[in-house]
Tab-separated table of C-alpha atoms and ligand atoms in Angstrom:
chain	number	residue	atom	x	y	z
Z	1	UNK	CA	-7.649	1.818	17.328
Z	2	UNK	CA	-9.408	4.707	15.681
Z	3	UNK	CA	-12.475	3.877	15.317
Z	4	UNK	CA	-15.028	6.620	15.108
Z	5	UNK	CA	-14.231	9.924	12.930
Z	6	UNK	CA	-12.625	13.026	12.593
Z	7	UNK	CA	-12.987	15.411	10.155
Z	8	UNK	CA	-8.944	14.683	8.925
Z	9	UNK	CA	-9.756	13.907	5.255
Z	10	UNK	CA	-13.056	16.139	5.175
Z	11	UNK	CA	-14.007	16.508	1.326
Z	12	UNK	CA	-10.181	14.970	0.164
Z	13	UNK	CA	-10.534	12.646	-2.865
Z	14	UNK	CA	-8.987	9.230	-2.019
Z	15	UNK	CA	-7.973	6.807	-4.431
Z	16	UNK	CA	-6.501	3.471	-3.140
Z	17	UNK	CA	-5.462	0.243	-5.117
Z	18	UNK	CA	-5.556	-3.365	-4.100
Z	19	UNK	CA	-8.774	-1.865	-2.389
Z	20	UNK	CA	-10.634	-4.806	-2.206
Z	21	UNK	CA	-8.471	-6.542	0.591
Z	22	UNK	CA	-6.105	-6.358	3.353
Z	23	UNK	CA	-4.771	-3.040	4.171
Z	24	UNK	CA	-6.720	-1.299	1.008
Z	25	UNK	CA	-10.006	-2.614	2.378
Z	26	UNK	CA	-9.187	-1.655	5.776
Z	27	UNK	CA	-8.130	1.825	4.899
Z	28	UNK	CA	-11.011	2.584	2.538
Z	29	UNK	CA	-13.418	2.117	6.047
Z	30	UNK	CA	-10.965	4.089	7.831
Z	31	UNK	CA	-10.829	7.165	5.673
Z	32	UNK	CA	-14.244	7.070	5.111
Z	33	UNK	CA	-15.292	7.045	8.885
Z	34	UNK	CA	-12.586	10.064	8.375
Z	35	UNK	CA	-14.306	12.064	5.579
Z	36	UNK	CA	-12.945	11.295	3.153
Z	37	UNK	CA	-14.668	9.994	-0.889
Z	38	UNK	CA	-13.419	6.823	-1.852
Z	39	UNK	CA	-12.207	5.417	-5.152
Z	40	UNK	CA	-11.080	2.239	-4.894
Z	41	UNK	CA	-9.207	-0.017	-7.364
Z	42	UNK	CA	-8.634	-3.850	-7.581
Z	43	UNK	CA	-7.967	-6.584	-9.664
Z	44	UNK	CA	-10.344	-8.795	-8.063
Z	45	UNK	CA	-13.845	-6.790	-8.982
Z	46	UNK	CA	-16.583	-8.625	-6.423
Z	47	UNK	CA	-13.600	-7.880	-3.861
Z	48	UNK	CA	-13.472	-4.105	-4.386
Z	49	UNK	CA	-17.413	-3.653	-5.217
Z	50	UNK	CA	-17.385	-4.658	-1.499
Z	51	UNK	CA	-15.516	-2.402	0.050
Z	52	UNK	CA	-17.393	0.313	-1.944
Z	53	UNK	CA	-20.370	-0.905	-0.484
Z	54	UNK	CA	-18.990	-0.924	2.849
Z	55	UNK	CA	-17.556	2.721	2.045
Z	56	UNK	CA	-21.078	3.764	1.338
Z	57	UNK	CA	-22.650	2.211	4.382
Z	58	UNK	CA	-20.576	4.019	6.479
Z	59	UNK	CA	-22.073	6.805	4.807
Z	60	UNK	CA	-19.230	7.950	2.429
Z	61	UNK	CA	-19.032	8.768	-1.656
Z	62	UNK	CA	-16.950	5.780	-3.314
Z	63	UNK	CA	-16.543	4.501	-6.699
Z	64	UNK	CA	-15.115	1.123	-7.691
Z	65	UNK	CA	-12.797	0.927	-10.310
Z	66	UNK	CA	-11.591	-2.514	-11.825
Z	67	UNK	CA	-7.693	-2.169	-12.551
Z	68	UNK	CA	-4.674	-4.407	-13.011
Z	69	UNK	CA	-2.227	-1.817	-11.450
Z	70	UNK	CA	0.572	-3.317	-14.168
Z	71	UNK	CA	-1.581	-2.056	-17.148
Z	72	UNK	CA	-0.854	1.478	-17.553
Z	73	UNK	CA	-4.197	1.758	-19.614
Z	74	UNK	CA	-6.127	0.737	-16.500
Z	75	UNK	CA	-4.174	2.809	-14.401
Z	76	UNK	CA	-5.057	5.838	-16.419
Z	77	UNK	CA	-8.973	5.138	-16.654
Z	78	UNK	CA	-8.823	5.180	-12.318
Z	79	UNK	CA	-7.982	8.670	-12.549
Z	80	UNK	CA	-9.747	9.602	-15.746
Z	81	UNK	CA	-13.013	7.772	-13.837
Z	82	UNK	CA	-11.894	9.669	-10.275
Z	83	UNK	CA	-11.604	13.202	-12.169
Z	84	UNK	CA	-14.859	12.905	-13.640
Z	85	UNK	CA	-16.354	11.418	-10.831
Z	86	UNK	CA	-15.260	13.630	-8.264
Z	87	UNK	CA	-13.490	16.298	-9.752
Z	88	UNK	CA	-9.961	15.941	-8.309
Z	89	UNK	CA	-7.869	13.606	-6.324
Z	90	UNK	CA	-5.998	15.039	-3.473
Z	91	UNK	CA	-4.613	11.619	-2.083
Z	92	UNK	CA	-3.415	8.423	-4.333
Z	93	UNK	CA	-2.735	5.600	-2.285
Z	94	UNK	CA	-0.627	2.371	-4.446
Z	95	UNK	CA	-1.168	0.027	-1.906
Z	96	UNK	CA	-1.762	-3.123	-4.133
Z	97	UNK	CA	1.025	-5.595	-4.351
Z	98	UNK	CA	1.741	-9.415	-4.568
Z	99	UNK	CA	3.823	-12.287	-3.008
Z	100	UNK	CA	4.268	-15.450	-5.155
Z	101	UNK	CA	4.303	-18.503	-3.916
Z	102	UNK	CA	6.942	-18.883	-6.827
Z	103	UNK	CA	9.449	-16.315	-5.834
Z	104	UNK	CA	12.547	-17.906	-4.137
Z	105	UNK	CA	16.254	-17.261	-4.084
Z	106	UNK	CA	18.008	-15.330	-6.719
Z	107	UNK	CA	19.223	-19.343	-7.651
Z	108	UNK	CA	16.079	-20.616	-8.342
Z	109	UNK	CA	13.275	-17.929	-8.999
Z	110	UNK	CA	11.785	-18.361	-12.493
Z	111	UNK	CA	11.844	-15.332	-14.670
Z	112	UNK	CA	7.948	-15.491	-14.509
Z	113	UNK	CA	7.586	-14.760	-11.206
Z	114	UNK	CA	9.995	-12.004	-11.391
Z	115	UNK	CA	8.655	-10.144	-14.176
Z	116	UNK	CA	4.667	-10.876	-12.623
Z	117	UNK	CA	6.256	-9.013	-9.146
Z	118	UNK	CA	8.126	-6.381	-10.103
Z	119	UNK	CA	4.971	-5.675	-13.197
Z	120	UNK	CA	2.439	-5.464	-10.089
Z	121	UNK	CA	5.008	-4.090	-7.465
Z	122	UNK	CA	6.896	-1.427	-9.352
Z	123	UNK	CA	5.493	-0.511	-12.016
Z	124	UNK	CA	2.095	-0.487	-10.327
Z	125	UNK	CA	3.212	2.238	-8.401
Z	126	UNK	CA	5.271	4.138	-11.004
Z	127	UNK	CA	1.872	4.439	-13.513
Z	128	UNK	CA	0.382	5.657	-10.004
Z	129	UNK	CA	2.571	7.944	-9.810
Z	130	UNK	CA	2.554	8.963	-13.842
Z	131	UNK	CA	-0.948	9.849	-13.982
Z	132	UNK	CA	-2.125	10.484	-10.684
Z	133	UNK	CA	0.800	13.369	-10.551
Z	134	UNK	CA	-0.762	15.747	-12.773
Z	135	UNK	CA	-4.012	15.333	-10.969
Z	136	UNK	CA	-2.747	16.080	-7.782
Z	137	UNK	CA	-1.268	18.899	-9.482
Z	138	UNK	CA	-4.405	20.342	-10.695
Z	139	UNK	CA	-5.880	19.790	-7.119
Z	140	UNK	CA	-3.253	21.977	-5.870
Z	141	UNK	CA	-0.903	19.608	-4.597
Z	142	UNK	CA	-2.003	15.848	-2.179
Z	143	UNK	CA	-0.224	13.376	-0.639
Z	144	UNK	CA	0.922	9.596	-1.976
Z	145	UNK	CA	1.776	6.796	-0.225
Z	146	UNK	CA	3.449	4.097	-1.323
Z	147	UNK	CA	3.234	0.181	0.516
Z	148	UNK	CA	6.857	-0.706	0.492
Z	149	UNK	CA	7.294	-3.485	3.268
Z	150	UNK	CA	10.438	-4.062	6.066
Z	151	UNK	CA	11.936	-6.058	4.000
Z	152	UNK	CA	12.814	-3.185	1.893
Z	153	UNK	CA	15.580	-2.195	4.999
Z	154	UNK	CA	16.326	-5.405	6.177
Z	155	UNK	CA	17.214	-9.276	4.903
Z	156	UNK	CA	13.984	-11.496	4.814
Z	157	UNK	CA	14.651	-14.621	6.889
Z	158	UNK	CA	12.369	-16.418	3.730
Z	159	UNK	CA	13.881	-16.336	-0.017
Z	160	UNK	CA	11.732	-14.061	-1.808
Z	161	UNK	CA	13.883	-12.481	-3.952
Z	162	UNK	CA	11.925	-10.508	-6.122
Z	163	UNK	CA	9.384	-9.454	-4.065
Z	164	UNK	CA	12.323	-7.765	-1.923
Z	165	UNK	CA	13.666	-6.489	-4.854
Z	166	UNK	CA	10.314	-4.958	-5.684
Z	167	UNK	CA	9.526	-3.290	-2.346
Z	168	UNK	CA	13.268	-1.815	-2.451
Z	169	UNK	CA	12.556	-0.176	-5.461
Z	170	UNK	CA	9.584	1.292	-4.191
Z	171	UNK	CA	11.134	3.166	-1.128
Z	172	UNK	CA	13.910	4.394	-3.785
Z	173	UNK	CA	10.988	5.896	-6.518
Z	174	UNK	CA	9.478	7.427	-3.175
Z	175	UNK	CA	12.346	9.007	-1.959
Z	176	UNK	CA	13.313	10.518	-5.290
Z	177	UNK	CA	9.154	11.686	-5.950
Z	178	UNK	CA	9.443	13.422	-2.995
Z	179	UNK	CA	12.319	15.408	-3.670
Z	180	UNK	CA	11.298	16.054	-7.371
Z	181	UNK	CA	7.681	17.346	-6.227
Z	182	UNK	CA	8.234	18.808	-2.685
Z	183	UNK	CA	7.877	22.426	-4.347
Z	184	UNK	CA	4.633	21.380	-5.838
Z	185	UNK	CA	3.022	20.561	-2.533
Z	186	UNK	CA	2.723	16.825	-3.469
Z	187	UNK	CA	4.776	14.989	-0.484
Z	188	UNK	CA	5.306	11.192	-1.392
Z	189	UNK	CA	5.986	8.956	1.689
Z	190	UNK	CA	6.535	5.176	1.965
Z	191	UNK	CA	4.279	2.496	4.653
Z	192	UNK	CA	6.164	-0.543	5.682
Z	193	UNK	CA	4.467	-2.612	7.033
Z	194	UNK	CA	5.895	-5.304	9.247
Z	195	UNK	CA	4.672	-9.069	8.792
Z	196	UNK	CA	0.382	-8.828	9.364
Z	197	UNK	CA	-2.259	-11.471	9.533
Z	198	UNK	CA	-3.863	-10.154	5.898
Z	199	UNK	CA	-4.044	-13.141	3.315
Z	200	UNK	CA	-1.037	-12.102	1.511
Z	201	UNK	CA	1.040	-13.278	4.232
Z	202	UNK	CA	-0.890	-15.769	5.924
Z	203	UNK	CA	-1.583	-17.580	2.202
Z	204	UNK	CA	2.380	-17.722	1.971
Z	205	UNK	CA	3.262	-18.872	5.728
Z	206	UNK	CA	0.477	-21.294	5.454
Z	207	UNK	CA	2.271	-23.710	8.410
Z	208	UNK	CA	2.289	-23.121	11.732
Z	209	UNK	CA	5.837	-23.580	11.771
Z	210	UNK	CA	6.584	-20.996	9.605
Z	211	UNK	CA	4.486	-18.480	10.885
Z	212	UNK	CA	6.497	-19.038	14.364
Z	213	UNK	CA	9.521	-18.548	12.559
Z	214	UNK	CA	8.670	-15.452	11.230
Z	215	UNK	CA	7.547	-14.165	14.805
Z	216	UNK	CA	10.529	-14.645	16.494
Z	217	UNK	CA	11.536	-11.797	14.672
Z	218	UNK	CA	9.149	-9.767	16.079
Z	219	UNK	CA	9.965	-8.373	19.269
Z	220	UNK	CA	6.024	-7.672	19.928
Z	221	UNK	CA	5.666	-10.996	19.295
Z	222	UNK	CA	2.697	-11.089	17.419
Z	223	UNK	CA	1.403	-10.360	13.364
Z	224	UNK	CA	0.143	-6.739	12.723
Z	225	UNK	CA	-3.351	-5.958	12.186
Z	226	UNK	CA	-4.481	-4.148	8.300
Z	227	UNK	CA	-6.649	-1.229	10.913
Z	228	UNK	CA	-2.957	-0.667	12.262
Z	229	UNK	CA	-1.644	0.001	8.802
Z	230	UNK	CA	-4.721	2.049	7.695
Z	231	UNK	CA	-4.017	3.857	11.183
Z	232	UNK	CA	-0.359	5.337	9.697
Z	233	UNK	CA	-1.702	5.472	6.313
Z	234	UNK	CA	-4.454	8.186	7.504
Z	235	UNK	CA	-1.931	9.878	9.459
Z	236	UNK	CA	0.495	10.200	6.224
Z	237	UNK	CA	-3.040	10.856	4.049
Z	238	UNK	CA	-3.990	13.709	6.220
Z	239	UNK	CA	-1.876	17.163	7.182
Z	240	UNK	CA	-1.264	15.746	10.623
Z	241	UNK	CA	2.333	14.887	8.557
Z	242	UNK	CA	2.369	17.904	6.661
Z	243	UNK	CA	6.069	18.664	7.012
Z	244	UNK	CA	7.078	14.434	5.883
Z	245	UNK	CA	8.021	14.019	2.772
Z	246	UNK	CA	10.374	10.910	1.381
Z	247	UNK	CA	10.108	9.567	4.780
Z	248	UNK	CA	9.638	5.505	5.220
Z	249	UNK	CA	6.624	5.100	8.136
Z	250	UNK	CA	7.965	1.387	9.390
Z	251	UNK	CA	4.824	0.040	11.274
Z	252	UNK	CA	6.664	-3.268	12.176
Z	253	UNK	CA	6.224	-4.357	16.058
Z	254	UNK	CA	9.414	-3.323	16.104
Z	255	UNK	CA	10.920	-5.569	13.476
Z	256	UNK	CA	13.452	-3.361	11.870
Z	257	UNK	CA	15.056	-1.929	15.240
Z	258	UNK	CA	15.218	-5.258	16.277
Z	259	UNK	CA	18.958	-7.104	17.091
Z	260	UNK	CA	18.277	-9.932	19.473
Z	261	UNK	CA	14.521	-10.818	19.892
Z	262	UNK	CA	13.152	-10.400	23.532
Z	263	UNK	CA	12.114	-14.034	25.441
X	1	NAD	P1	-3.879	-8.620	0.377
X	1	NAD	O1	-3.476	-9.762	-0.498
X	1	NAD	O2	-4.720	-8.865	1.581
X	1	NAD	O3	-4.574	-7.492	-0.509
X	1	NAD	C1	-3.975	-7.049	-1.708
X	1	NAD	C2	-5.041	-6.596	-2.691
X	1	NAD	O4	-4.358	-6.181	-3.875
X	1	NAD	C3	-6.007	-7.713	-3.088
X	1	NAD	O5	-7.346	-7.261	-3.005
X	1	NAD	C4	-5.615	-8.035	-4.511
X	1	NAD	O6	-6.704	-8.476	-5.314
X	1	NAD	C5	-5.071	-6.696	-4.987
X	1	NAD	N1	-4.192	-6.854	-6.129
X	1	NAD	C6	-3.243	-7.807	-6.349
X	1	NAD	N2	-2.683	-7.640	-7.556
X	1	NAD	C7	-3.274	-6.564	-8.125
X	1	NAD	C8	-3.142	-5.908	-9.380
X	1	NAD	N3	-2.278	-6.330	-10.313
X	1	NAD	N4	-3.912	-4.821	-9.626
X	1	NAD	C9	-4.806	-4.388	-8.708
X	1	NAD	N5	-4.992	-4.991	-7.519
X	1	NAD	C10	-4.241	-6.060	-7.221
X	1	NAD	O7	-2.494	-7.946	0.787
X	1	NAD	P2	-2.116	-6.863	1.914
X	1	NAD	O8	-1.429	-7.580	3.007
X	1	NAD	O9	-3.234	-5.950	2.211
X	1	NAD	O10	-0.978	-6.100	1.082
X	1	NAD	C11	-1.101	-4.773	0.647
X	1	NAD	C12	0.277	-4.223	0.426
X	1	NAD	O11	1.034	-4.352	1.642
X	1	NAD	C13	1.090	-4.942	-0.649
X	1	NAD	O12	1.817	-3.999	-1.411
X	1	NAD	C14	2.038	-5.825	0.146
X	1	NAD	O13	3.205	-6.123	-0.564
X	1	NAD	C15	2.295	-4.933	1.346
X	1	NAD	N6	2.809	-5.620	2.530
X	1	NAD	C16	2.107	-6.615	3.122
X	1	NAD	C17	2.644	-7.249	4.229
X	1	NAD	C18	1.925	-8.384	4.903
X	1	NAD	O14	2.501	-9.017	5.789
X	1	NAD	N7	0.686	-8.675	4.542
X	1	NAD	C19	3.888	-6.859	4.746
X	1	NAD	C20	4.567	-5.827	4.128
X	1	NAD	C21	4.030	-5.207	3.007
Protein backbone atom coordinates (compact mmCIF):
# COMPACT_ATOMS: atom_id res chain seq x y z
CA UNK A 1 0.00 0.00 0.00
CA UNK A 2 1.13 3.56 -0.43
CA UNK A 3 1.54 4.80 2.49
CA UNK A 4 3.93 7.67 2.87
CA UNK A 5 3.95 10.62 0.11
CA UNK A 6 4.89 11.82 -3.05
CA UNK A 7 4.63 14.98 -4.34
CA UNK A 8 1.80 13.51 -7.21
CA UNK A 9 -1.01 15.98 -6.33
CA UNK A 10 1.46 18.83 -5.04
CA UNK A 11 -0.77 22.12 -4.74
CA UNK A 12 -3.93 20.25 -6.95
CA UNK A 13 -7.34 21.20 -5.46
CA UNK A 14 -9.27 18.00 -4.60
CA UNK A 15 -12.80 17.82 -4.11
CA UNK A 16 -14.34 14.39 -3.20
CA UNK A 17 -18.02 13.46 -2.22
CA UNK A 18 -19.33 10.81 0.09
CA UNK A 19 -16.01 11.99 1.86
CA UNK A 20 -16.88 11.11 5.12
CA UNK A 21 -16.66 7.20 4.61
CA UNK A 22 -15.44 4.30 2.79
CA UNK A 23 -13.43 4.95 -0.21
CA UNK A 24 -13.99 9.01 0.10
CA UNK A 25 -12.52 8.89 3.59
CA UNK A 26 -9.81 6.71 2.58
CA UNK A 27 -8.84 8.74 -0.40
CA UNK A 28 -9.03 12.14 1.29
CA UNK A 29 -5.85 10.61 3.71
CA UNK A 30 -4.34 9.33 0.68
CA UNK A 31 -4.19 12.45 -1.40
CA UNK A 32 -3.37 14.39 1.34
CA UNK A 33 -0.25 12.29 2.43
CA UNK A 34 0.10 13.04 -1.57
CA UNK A 35 -0.13 16.88 -1.57
CA UNK A 36 -2.84 17.47 -2.35
CA UNK A 37 -5.88 20.33 -0.45
CA UNK A 38 -8.88 18.64 0.39
CA UNK A 39 -12.54 19.54 0.06
CA UNK A 40 -14.60 17.07 1.08
CA UNK A 41 -18.40 16.62 0.79
CA UNK A 42 -20.98 14.37 2.61
CA UNK A 43 -24.32 13.97 3.59
CA UNK A 44 -23.54 12.76 6.91
CA UNK A 45 -21.73 16.16 8.44
CA UNK A 46 -19.90 14.68 11.89
CA UNK A 47 -18.74 11.93 9.23
CA UNK A 48 -16.99 14.33 6.83
CA UNK A 49 -15.85 17.00 9.65
CA UNK A 50 -13.74 13.89 10.46
CA UNK A 51 -12.02 13.20 7.72
CA UNK A 52 -11.20 16.96 7.46
CA UNK A 53 -9.72 16.69 10.66
CA UNK A 54 -7.83 13.74 9.78
CA UNK A 55 -6.85 15.64 6.40
CA UNK A 56 -5.45 18.37 8.54
CA UNK A 57 -3.54 16.16 10.92
CA UNK A 58 -1.75 14.75 8.31
CA UNK A 59 -0.80 18.15 7.73
CA UNK A 60 -2.94 19.07 4.62
CA UNK A 61 -5.50 22.23 3.72
CA UNK A 62 -9.21 20.72 3.74
CA UNK A 63 -12.56 22.14 3.97
CA UNK A 64 -15.76 20.27 4.79
CA UNK A 65 -18.65 20.86 2.90
CA UNK A 66 -22.18 19.42 3.90
CA UNK A 67 -23.97 18.27 0.54
CA UNK A 68 -26.73 15.92 -0.56
CA UNK A 69 -25.02 15.13 -3.96
CA UNK A 70 -28.91 14.84 -5.47
CA UNK A 71 -29.54 18.59 -4.69
CA UNK A 72 -28.07 20.49 -7.42
CA UNK A 73 -28.15 23.64 -5.05
CA UNK A 74 -25.75 21.85 -2.70
CA UNK A 75 -23.77 20.64 -5.37
CA UNK A 76 -23.16 24.12 -6.61
CA UNK A 77 -22.26 25.74 -3.08
CA UNK A 78 -19.15 22.72 -2.95
CA UNK A 79 -17.62 24.42 -5.73
CA UNK A 80 -18.74 27.96 -5.08
CA UNK A 81 -17.18 27.18 -1.26
CA UNK A 82 -13.92 25.27 -3.06
CA UNK A 83 -13.37 28.39 -5.53
CA UNK A 84 -13.39 30.77 -2.85
CA UNK A 85 -11.64 28.72 -0.59
CA UNK A 86 -8.92 27.68 -2.63
CA UNK A 87 -9.13 29.34 -5.73
CA UNK A 88 -9.61 26.49 -8.24
CA UNK A 89 -10.30 22.85 -8.39
CA UNK A 90 -8.11 20.81 -10.56
CA UNK A 91 -9.59 17.31 -9.52
CA UNK A 92 -13.51 16.51 -8.71
CA UNK A 93 -13.91 13.21 -7.43
CA UNK A 94 -18.13 11.91 -7.31
CA UNK A 95 -17.43 9.12 -5.31
CA UNK A 96 -20.64 9.18 -3.09
CA UNK A 97 -23.27 6.64 -3.84
CA UNK A 98 -25.89 4.32 -2.14
CA UNK A 99 -27.20 0.68 -1.98
CA UNK A 100 -30.75 0.18 -0.57
CA UNK A 101 -31.62 -2.38 1.31
CA UNK A 102 -34.94 -1.84 -0.75
CA UNK A 103 -33.68 -2.28 -4.23
CA UNK A 104 -34.53 -5.78 -5.64
CA UNK A 105 -35.51 -7.21 -8.98
CA UNK A 106 -36.97 -5.16 -11.70
CA UNK A 107 -40.42 -7.32 -10.33
CA UNK A 108 -40.47 -6.08 -7.10
CA UNK A 109 -38.35 -2.81 -6.51
CA UNK A 110 -40.57 0.05 -5.29
CA UNK A 111 -40.43 3.19 -7.29
CA UNK A 112 -38.94 4.83 -4.07
CA UNK A 113 -35.99 3.14 -4.01
CA UNK A 114 -35.44 3.67 -7.60
CA UNK A 115 -35.89 7.24 -7.82
CA UNK A 116 -33.68 7.65 -4.10
CA UNK A 117 -30.68 5.55 -6.27
CA UNK A 118 -30.56 6.79 -9.40
CA UNK A 119 -31.22 10.79 -7.50
CA UNK A 120 -27.89 9.97 -5.41
CA UNK A 121 -26.16 7.73 -8.12
CA UNK A 122 -26.70 9.61 -11.34
CA UNK A 123 -27.58 12.60 -10.94
CA UNK A 124 -25.07 13.06 -8.14
CA UNK A 125 -22.52 12.73 -10.54
CA UNK A 126 -24.08 14.60 -13.49
CA UNK A 127 -24.46 18.09 -11.11
CA UNK A 128 -20.65 17.06 -10.43
CA UNK A 129 -20.01 17.17 -13.54
CA UNK A 130 -22.35 20.50 -14.39
CA UNK A 131 -20.62 22.74 -12.14
CA UNK A 132 -17.42 21.39 -11.37
CA UNK A 133 -16.76 21.52 -15.43
CA UNK A 134 -16.42 25.10 -15.75
CA UNK A 135 -14.12 25.17 -12.79
CA UNK A 136 -11.85 22.81 -14.05
CA UNK A 137 -12.02 24.84 -17.02
CA UNK A 138 -10.89 27.95 -15.46
CA UNK A 139 -8.06 25.89 -13.73
CA UNK A 140 -6.88 25.01 -17.06
CA UNK A 141 -8.20 21.72 -17.43
CA UNK A 142 -8.20 18.49 -14.15
CA UNK A 143 -9.17 15.22 -13.99
CA UNK A 144 -12.75 13.50 -12.72
CA UNK A 145 -13.42 10.34 -11.61
CA UNK A 146 -16.40 8.80 -11.40
CA UNK A 147 -17.24 5.47 -8.76
CA UNK A 148 -19.13 3.29 -11.12
CA UNK A 149 -18.87 -0.37 -9.63
CA UNK A 150 -18.36 -4.09 -11.62
CA UNK A 151 -21.57 -4.49 -11.74
CA UNK A 152 -21.77 -1.86 -14.30
CA UNK A 153 -19.99 -4.74 -16.90
CA UNK A 154 -21.26 -7.68 -15.50
CA UNK A 155 -24.75 -9.38 -13.97
CA UNK A 156 -24.88 -9.03 -10.07
CA UNK A 157 -25.42 -12.50 -8.59
CA UNK A 158 -27.90 -10.26 -5.89
CA UNK A 159 -31.14 -8.36 -7.39
CA UNK A 160 -30.32 -4.86 -7.15
CA UNK A 161 -31.77 -3.53 -9.95
CA UNK A 162 -31.48 -0.02 -9.71
CA UNK A 163 -28.42 0.35 -8.18
CA UNK A 164 -27.00 -1.56 -11.40
CA UNK A 165 -28.89 0.52 -13.42
CA UNK A 166 -27.36 3.52 -11.72
CA UNK A 167 -23.68 2.53 -11.88
CA UNK A 168 -24.31 1.66 -15.76
CA UNK A 169 -25.28 4.97 -16.36
CA UNK A 170 -22.40 6.32 -14.79
CA UNK A 171 -19.68 4.53 -16.96
CA UNK A 172 -21.94 5.72 -20.08
CA UNK A 173 -21.96 9.80 -18.82
CA UNK A 174 -18.09 9.08 -18.32
CA UNK A 175 -17.37 7.77 -21.48
CA UNK A 176 -19.28 10.43 -23.37
CA UNK A 177 -17.53 13.50 -20.79
CA UNK A 178 -14.49 12.30 -21.88
CA UNK A 179 -14.91 12.51 -25.40
CA UNK A 180 -16.85 15.89 -25.21
CA UNK A 181 -13.91 17.53 -23.03
CA UNK A 182 -10.71 15.65 -24.12
CA UNK A 183 -9.69 18.97 -26.11
CA UNK A 184 -10.16 20.94 -22.99
CA UNK A 185 -7.63 18.98 -21.00
CA UNK A 186 -10.35 17.69 -18.59
CA UNK A 187 -10.01 13.65 -18.93
CA UNK A 188 -13.06 11.92 -17.14
CA UNK A 189 -12.36 8.24 -16.14
CA UNK A 190 -14.55 5.70 -14.30
CA UNK A 191 -13.29 3.43 -10.72
CA UNK A 192 -15.00 0.15 -10.34
CA UNK A 193 -14.58 -1.13 -7.66
CA UNK A 194 -15.06 -4.81 -7.05
CA UNK A 195 -17.10 -6.01 -3.84
CA UNK A 196 -14.93 -4.25 -0.53
CA UNK A 197 -15.34 -4.59 3.18
CA UNK A 198 -16.62 -0.61 3.44
CA UNK A 199 -20.15 -0.41 5.21
CA UNK A 200 -21.99 -0.02 2.07
CA UNK A 201 -21.47 -3.52 1.29
CA UNK A 202 -20.95 -5.15 4.43
CA UNK A 203 -24.43 -3.28 5.84
CA UNK A 204 -26.17 -5.07 2.75
CA UNK A 205 -24.44 -8.70 2.97
CA UNK A 206 -24.99 -8.54 6.63
CA UNK A 207 -24.91 -12.75 6.83
CA UNK A 208 -22.16 -14.71 6.67
CA UNK A 209 -23.73 -16.66 4.12
CA UNK A 210 -24.10 -14.10 1.84
CA UNK A 211 -20.93 -12.59 2.08
CA UNK A 212 -19.48 -16.23 1.03
CA UNK A 213 -21.64 -16.15 -1.79
CA UNK A 214 -20.50 -13.11 -3.05
CA UNK A 215 -16.75 -14.32 -2.70
CA UNK A 216 -16.92 -17.15 -4.68
CA UNK A 217 -16.98 -14.79 -7.31
CA UNK A 218 -13.89 -13.50 -6.53
CA UNK A 219 -11.08 -15.30 -7.82
CA UNK A 220 -8.71 -13.50 -5.05
CA UNK A 221 -10.95 -14.75 -2.81
CA UNK A 222 -11.26 -12.11 -0.51
CA UNK A 223 -13.29 -8.32 -0.17
CA UNK A 224 -11.20 -5.27 -1.38
CA UNK A 225 -9.83 -2.83 0.91
CA UNK A 226 -11.18 1.37 0.48
CA UNK A 227 -6.79 2.23 0.62
CA UNK A 228 -6.87 -0.12 -2.57
CA UNK A 229 -9.49 2.00 -4.24
CA UNK A 230 -7.96 5.34 -3.08
CA UNK A 231 -4.65 3.63 -4.51
CA UNK A 232 -6.25 3.74 -8.41
CA UNK A 233 -8.13 6.77 -7.63
CA UNK A 234 -4.66 8.76 -6.99
CA UNK A 235 -3.22 7.17 -9.89
CA UNK A 236 -6.29 8.42 -12.22
CA UNK A 237 -6.17 11.94 -9.93
CA UNK A 238 -2.59 12.49 -10.75
CA UNK A 239 -0.69 12.75 -14.45
CA UNK A 240 0.76 9.32 -13.87
CA UNK A 241 -2.59 8.56 -16.35
CA UNK A 242 -2.24 11.52 -18.31
CA UNK A 243 -2.94 9.95 -21.70
CA UNK A 244 -6.57 7.90 -20.04
CA UNK A 245 -9.42 9.35 -20.74
CA UNK A 246 -13.11 7.47 -20.84
CA UNK A 247 -11.31 4.52 -19.60
CA UNK A 248 -13.16 2.19 -16.77
CA UNK A 249 -10.14 1.39 -13.94
CA UNK A 250 -11.87 -2.17 -12.70
CA UNK A 251 -10.10 -2.72 -9.27
CA UNK A 252 -12.05 -6.05 -8.69
CA UNK A 253 -9.69 -9.10 -7.44
CA UNK A 254 -10.26 -10.07 -10.61
CA UNK A 255 -14.03 -10.22 -10.63
CA UNK A 256 -14.87 -9.09 -14.07
CA UNK A 257 -12.20 -11.36 -16.00
CA UNK A 258 -13.43 -14.00 -14.07
CA UNK A 259 -15.30 -17.34 -15.89
CA UNK A 260 -14.95 -20.22 -13.50
CA UNK A 261 -13.74 -19.23 -9.95
CA UNK A 262 -10.35 -20.85 -8.88
CA UNK A 263 -10.66 -23.68 -5.75
P1 LIG B 1 -19.74 4.03 2.18
O1 LIG B 1 -21.18 3.81 2.49
O2 LIG B 1 -18.69 3.47 3.08
O3 LIG B 1 -19.47 5.59 2.00
C1 LIG B 1 -20.31 6.38 1.18
C2 LIG B 1 -20.36 7.80 1.70
O4 LIG B 1 -21.24 8.52 0.83
C3 LIG B 1 -20.93 7.91 3.12
O5 LIG B 1 -20.11 8.74 3.92
C4 LIG B 1 -22.30 8.52 2.91
O6 LIG B 1 -22.72 9.34 3.99
C5 LIG B 1 -22.07 9.34 1.64
N1 LIG B 1 -23.32 9.61 0.96
C6 LIG B 1 -24.39 8.79 0.76
N2 LIG B 1 -25.38 9.44 0.14
C7 LIG B 1 -24.95 10.71 -0.07
C8 LIG B 1 -25.53 11.87 -0.65
N3 LIG B 1 -26.78 11.87 -1.14
N4 LIG B 1 -24.80 13.01 -0.70
C9 LIG B 1 -23.55 13.04 -0.19
N5 LIG B 1 -22.96 11.98 0.39
C10 LIG B 1 -23.64 10.83 0.46
O7 LIG B 1 -19.57 3.47 0.70
P2 LIG B 1 -18.27 3.12 -0.18
O8 LIG B 1 -18.15 1.65 -0.23
O9 LIG B 1 -17.11 3.95 0.18
O10 LIG B 1 -18.86 3.58 -1.60
C11 LIG B 1 -18.37 4.67 -2.32
C12 LIG B 1 -18.73 4.48 -3.77
O11 LIG B 1 -18.20 3.22 -4.22
C13 LIG B 1 -20.23 4.43 -4.05
O12 LIG B 1 -20.51 5.14 -5.25
C14 LIG B 1 -20.52 2.95 -4.23
O13 LIG B 1 -21.64 2.72 -5.03
C15 LIG B 1 -19.23 2.50 -4.89
N6 LIG B 1 -18.96 1.07 -4.82
C16 LIG B 1 -18.84 0.44 -3.62
C17 LIG B 1 -18.60 -0.92 -3.60
C18 LIG B 1 -18.49 -1.67 -2.31
O14 LIG B 1 -18.43 -2.90 -2.33
N7 LIG B 1 -18.46 -1.00 -1.17
C19 LIG B 1 -18.47 -1.65 -4.80
C20 LIG B 1 -18.58 -0.97 -5.99
C21 LIG B 1 -18.83 0.40 -6.01
Amino acid sequence: MVERGSDLLDGRVVVITGGGAGIGRATAELFARNGATLVVADVDEEANQATAAAVADLGAQSLAVTVDVSREVDIERMIVATEAEFGRVDVLFNNAGIMLADDADAVSAEDDAIDKTFDVNIKGVLYGCKYGIPALRRAGGGSIINTASFVASVGAATPQIAYTASKGAVLSMTRELAVIHARENIRVNALSPGPLRTELLMSYLDTDEKKQRRLVHVPMGRFGEAAEMAQSALFLASDMSSYMTGANLQVDGGLTAAYVTPE
